[in-house]
mmCIF file of C-alpha atoms in Angstrom:
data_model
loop_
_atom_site.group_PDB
_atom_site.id
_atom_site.type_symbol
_atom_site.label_atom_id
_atom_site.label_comp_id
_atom_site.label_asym_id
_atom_site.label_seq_id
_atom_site.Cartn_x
_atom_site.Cartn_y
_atom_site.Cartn_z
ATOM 1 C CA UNK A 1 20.929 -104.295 30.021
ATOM 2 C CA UNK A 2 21.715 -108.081 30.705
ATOM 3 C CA UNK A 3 22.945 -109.838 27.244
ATOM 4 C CA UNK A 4 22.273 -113.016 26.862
ATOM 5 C CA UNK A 5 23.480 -115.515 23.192
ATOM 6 C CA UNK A 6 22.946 -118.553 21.867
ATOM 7 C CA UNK A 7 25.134 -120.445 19.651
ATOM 8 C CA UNK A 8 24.680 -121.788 17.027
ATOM 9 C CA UNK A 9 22.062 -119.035 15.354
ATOM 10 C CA UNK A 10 20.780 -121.817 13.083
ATOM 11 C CA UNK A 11 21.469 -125.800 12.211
ATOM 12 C CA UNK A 12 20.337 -127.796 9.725
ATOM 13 C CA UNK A 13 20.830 -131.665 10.605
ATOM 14 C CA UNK A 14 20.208 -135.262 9.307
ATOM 15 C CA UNK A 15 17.559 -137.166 11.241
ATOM 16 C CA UNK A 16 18.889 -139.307 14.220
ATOM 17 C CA UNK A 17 21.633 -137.173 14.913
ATOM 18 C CA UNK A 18 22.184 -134.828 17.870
ATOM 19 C CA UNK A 19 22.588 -131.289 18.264
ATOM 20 C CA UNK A 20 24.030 -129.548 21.042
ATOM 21 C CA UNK A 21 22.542 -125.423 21.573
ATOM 22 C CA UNK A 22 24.539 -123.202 23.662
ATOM 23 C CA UNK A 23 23.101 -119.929 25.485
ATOM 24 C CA UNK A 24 25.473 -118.193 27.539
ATOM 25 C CA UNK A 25 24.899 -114.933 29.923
ATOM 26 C CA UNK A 26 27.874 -112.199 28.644
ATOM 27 C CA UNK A 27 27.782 -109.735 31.593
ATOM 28 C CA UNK A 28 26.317 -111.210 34.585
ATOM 29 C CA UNK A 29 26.137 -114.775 36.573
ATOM 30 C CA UNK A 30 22.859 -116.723 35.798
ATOM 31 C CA UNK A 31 22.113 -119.278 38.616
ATOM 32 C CA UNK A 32 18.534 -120.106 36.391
ATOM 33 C CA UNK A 33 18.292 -120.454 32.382
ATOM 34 C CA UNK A 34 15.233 -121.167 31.180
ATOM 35 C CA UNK A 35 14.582 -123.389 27.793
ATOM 36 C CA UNK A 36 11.447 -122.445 25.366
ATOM 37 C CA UNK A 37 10.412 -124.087 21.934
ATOM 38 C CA UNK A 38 8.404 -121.914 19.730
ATOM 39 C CA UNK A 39 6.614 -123.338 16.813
ATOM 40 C CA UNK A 40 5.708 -121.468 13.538
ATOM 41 C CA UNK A 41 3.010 -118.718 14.582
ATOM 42 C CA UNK A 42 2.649 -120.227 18.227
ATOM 43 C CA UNK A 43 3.754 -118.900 21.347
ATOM 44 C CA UNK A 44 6.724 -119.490 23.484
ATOM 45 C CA UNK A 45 6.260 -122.711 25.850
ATOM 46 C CA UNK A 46 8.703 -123.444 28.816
ATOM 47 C CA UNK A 47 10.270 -126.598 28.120
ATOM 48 C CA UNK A 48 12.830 -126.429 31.034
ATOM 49 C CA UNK A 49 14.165 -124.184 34.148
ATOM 50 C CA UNK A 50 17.969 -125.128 34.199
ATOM 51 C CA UNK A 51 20.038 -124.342 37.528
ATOM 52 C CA UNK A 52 23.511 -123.805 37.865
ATOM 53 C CA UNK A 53 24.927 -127.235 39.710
ATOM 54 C CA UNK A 54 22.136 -129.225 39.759
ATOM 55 C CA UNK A 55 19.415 -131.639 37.255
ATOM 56 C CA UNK A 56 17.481 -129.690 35.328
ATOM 57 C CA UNK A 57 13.397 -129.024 35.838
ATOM 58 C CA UNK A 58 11.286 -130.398 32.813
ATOM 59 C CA UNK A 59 7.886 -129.396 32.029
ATOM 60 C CA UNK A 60 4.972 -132.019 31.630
ATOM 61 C CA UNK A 61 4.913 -133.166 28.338
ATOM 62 C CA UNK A 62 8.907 -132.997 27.631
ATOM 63 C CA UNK A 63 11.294 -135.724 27.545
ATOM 64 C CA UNK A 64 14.067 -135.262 29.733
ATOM 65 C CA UNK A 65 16.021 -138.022 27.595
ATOM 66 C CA UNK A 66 15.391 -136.741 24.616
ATOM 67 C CA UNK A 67 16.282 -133.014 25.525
ATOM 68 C CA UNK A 68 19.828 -132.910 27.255
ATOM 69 C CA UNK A 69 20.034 -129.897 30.031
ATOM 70 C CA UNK A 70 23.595 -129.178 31.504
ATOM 71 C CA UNK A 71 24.025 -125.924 33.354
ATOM 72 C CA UNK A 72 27.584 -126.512 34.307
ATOM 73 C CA UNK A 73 28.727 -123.151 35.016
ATOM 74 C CA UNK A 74 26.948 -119.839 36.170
ATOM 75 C CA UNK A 75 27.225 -118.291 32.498
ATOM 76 C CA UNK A 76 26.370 -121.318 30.643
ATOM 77 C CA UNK A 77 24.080 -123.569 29.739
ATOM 78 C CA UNK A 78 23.395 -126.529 26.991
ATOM 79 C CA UNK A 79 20.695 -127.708 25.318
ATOM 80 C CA UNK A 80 21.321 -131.139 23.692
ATOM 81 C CA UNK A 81 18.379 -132.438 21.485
ATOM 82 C CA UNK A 82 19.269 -136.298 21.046
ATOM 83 C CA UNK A 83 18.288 -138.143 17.836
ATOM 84 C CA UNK A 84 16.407 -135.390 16.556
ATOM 85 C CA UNK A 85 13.475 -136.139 13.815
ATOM 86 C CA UNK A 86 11.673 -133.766 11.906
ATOM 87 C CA UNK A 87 8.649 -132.960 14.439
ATOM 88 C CA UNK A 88 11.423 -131.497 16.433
ATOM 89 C CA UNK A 89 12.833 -128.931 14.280
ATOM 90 C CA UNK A 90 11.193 -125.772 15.871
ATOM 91 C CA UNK A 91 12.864 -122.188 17.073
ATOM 92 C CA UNK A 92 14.885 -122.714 20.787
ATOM 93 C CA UNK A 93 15.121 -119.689 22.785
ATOM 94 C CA UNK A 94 16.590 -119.733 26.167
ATOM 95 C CA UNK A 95 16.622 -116.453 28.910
ATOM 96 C CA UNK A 96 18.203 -116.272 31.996
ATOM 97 C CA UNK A 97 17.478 -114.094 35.058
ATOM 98 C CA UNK A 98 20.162 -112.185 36.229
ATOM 99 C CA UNK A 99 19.935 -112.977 40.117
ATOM 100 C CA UNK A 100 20.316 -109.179 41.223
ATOM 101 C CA UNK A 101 17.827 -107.277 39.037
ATOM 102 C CA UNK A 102 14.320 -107.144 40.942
ATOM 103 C CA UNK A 103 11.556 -108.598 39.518
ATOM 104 C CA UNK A 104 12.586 -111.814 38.233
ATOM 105 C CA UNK A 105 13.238 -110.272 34.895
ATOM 106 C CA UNK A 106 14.432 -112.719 32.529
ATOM 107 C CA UNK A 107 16.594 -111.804 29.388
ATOM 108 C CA UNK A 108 16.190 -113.708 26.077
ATOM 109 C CA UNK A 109 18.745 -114.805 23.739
ATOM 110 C CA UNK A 110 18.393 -114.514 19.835
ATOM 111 C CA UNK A 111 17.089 -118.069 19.209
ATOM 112 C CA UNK A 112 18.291 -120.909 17.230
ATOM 113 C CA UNK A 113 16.857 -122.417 14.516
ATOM 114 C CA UNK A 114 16.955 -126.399 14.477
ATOM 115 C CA UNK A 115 15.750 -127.671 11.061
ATOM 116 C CA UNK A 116 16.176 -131.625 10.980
ATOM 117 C CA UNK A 117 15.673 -133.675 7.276
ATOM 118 C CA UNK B 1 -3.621 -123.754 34.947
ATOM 119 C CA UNK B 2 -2.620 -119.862 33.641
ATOM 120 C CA UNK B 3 -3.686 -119.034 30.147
ATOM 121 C CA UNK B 4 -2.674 -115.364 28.455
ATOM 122 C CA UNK B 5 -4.624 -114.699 25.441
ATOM 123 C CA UNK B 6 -3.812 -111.556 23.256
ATOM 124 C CA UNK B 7 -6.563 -109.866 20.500
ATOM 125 C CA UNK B 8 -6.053 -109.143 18.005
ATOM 126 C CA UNK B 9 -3.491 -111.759 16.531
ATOM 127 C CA UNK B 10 -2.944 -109.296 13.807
ATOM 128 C CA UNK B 11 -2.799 -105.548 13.029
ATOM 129 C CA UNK B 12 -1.713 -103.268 10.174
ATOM 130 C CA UNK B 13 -2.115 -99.383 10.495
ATOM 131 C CA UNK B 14 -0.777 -96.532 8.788
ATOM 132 C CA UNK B 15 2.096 -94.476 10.181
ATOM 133 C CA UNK B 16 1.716 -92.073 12.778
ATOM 134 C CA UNK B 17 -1.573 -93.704 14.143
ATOM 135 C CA UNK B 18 -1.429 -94.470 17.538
ATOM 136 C CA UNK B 19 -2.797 -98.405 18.622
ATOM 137 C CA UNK B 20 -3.806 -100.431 21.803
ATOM 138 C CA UNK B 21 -2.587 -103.743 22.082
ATOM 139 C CA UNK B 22 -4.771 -106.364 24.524
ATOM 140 C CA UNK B 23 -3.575 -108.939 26.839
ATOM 141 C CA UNK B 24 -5.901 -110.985 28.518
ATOM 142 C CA UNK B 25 -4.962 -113.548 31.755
ATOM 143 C CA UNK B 26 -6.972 -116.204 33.252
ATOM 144 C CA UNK B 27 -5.275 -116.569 36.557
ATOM 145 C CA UNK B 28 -5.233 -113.030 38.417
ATOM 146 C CA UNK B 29 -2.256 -114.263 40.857
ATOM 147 C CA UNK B 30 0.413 -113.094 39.397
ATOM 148 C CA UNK B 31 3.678 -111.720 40.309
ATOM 149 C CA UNK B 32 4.376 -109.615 37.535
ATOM 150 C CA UNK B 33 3.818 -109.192 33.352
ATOM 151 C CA UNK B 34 5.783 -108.469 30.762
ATOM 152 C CA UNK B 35 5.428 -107.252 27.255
ATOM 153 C CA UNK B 36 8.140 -108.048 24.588
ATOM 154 C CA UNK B 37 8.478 -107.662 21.414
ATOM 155 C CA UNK B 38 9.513 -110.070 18.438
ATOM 156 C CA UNK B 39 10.981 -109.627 15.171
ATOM 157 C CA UNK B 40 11.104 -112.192 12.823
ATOM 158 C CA UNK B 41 13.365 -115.186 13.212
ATOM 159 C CA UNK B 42 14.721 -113.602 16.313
ATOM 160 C CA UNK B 43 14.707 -113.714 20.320
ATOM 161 C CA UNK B 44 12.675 -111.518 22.432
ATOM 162 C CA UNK B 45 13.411 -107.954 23.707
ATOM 163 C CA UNK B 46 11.832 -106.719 26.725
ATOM 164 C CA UNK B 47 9.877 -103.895 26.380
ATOM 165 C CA UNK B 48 8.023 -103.142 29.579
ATOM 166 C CA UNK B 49 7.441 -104.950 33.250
ATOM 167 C CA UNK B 50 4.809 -104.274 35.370
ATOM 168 C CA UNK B 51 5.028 -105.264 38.863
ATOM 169 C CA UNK B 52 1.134 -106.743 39.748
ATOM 170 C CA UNK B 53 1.356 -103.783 42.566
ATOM 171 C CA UNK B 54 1.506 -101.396 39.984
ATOM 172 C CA UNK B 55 -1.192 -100.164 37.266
ATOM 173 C CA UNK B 56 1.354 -98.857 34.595
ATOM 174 C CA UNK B 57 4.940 -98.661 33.189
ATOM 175 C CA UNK B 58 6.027 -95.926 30.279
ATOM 176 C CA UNK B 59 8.966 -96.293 28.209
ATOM 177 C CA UNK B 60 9.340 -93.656 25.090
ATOM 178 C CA UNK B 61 6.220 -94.193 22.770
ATOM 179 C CA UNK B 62 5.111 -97.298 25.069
ATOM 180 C CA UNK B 63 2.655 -97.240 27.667
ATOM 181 C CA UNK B 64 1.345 -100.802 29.553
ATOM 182 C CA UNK B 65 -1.006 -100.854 31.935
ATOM 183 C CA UNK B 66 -2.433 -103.852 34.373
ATOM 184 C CA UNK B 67 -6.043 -104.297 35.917
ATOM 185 C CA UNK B 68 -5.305 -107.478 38.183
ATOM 186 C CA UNK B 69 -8.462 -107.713 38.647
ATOM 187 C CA UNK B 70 -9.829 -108.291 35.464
ATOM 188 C CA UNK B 71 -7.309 -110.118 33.980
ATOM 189 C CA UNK B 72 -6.162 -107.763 31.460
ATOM 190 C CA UNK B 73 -3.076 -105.392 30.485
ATOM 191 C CA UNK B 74 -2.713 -102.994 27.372
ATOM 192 C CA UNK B 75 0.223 -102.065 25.465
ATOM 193 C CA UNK B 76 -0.158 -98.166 24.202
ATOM 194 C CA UNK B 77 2.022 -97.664 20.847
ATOM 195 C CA UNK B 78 1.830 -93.353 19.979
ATOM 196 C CA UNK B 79 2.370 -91.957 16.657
ATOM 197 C CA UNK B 80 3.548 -95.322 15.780
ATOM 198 C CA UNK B 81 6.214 -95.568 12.864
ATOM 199 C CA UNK B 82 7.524 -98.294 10.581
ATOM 200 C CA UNK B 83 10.212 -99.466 12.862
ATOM 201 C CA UNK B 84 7.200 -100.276 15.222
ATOM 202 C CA UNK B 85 6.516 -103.289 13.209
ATOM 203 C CA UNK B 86 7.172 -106.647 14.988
ATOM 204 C CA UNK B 87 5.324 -109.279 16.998
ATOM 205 C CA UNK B 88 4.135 -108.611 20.929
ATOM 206 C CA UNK B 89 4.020 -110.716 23.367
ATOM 207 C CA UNK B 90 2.519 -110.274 26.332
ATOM 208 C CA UNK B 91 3.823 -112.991 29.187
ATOM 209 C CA UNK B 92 2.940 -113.372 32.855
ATOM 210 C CA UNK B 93 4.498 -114.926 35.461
ATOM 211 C CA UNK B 94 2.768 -116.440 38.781
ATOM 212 C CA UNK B 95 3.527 -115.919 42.600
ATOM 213 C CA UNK B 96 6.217 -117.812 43.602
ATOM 214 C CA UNK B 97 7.254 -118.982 40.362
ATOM 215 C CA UNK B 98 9.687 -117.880 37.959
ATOM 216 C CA UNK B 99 7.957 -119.531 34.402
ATOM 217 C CA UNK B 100 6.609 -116.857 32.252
ATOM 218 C CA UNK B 101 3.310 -118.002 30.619
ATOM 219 C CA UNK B 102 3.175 -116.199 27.146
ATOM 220 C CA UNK B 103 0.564 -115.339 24.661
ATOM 221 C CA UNK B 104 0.784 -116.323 21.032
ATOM 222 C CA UNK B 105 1.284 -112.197 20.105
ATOM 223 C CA UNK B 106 0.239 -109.745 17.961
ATOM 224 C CA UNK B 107 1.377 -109.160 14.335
ATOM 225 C CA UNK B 108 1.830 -105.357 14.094
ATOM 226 C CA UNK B 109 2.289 -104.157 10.425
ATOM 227 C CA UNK B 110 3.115 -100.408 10.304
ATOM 228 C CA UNK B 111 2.517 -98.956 6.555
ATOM 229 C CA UNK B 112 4.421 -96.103 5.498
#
């Protein structure tokens, strides 16, 4: 199947610094990534549908200044979370649909784990 | 606005038993659903997709099926096994849009 990885697995960062998160589709072009936050025993919520060449689409509710979205090529994208505070460390997951599977099946990437002090 | 709901949040059952897990939706337009599952501190791995044209998907062990119509899909687990033990999540996603709307899952414990 599709493989899809995020780097880095986990950061741990001082408060009003920024991170940059990198997910990446290994065997297959991804003209849509998708950006989730997932919060200690909550579900996954969409934060932002990235597309290859163009600004990406934010949710209601997220701050498109605060969280960066570059999709500059059609196996990566990055998510940069600027002057991070505590209230935004959280688990990022992005997935990415592989263009030629049916279905709109997206594949996940392991997550990264943003803890800011 | 969509809202997937899955009962129970938690379950722990002995080895070998076989469960049902329930996924409810609010919106019955959808395009397709998905159940993944979960383990902790990690990303997602598909387990099953079910078009919203079709009532069930099998994989191994796992059986999901979809009523449309009522809103509600169930994730079969047979003679489940200690490995088993993970969170699902059920997720949906709408006609004509790619977002996947997920529930908050189910912990499945699996004693030995």
């Amino acid at each position: 199947g599709a493989v899809v990885s995020q780097h880095p697995s986990w950061v741990i960062c001082k408060s009003g610094t920024s991170v940059k998160i990198e997910c990446r589709s290994l065997d297959f072009q991804a003209t849509t990534m998708f950006w989730y936050r997932q919060f200690p025993k909550q579900s996954l919520m969409l934060m932002a549908t990235s597309n290859e060449g163009s600004k990406a689409t934010y949710e209601q509710g997220v701050e498109k200044d605060k969280f960066l979205i570059n999709h500059a090529s059609l196996t990566l994208s990055t998510l940069t979370v600027t002057s991070a505070h505590p209230e935004d460390s959280s688990f990022y997951i992005c997935s990415a649909r592989d263009p030629f599977q049916v279905y709109n099946e997206q594949f996940f990437g392991p997550g990264t784990r943003l803890t800011v002090l | 606005k969509q809202e997937v709901t899955q009962i129970p949040a938690a379950l722990s059952v002995p080895e070998g038993e076989n469960l049902v897990l329930n996924c409810s939706f609010t919106d019955s337009a959808i395009y397709n659903l998905q159940w993944f599952r979960q383990d902790p501190g990690k990303g997602l791995t598909s387990l099953l997709l079910i078009q919203s044209s079709q009532r069930e998907q099998t994989s191994g062990r796992l059986n999901a099926s979809l009523d449309k119509s009522s809103g509600r899909s169930t994730l079969y687990i047979a003679a489940s096994q200690p490995g088993d033990s993970a969170t699902y999540l059920c997720a949906v996603s709408q006609g004509g849009s790619e977002k996947l709307v997920f529930g908050k899952g189910t912990k499945l414990t699996v004693n030995p």
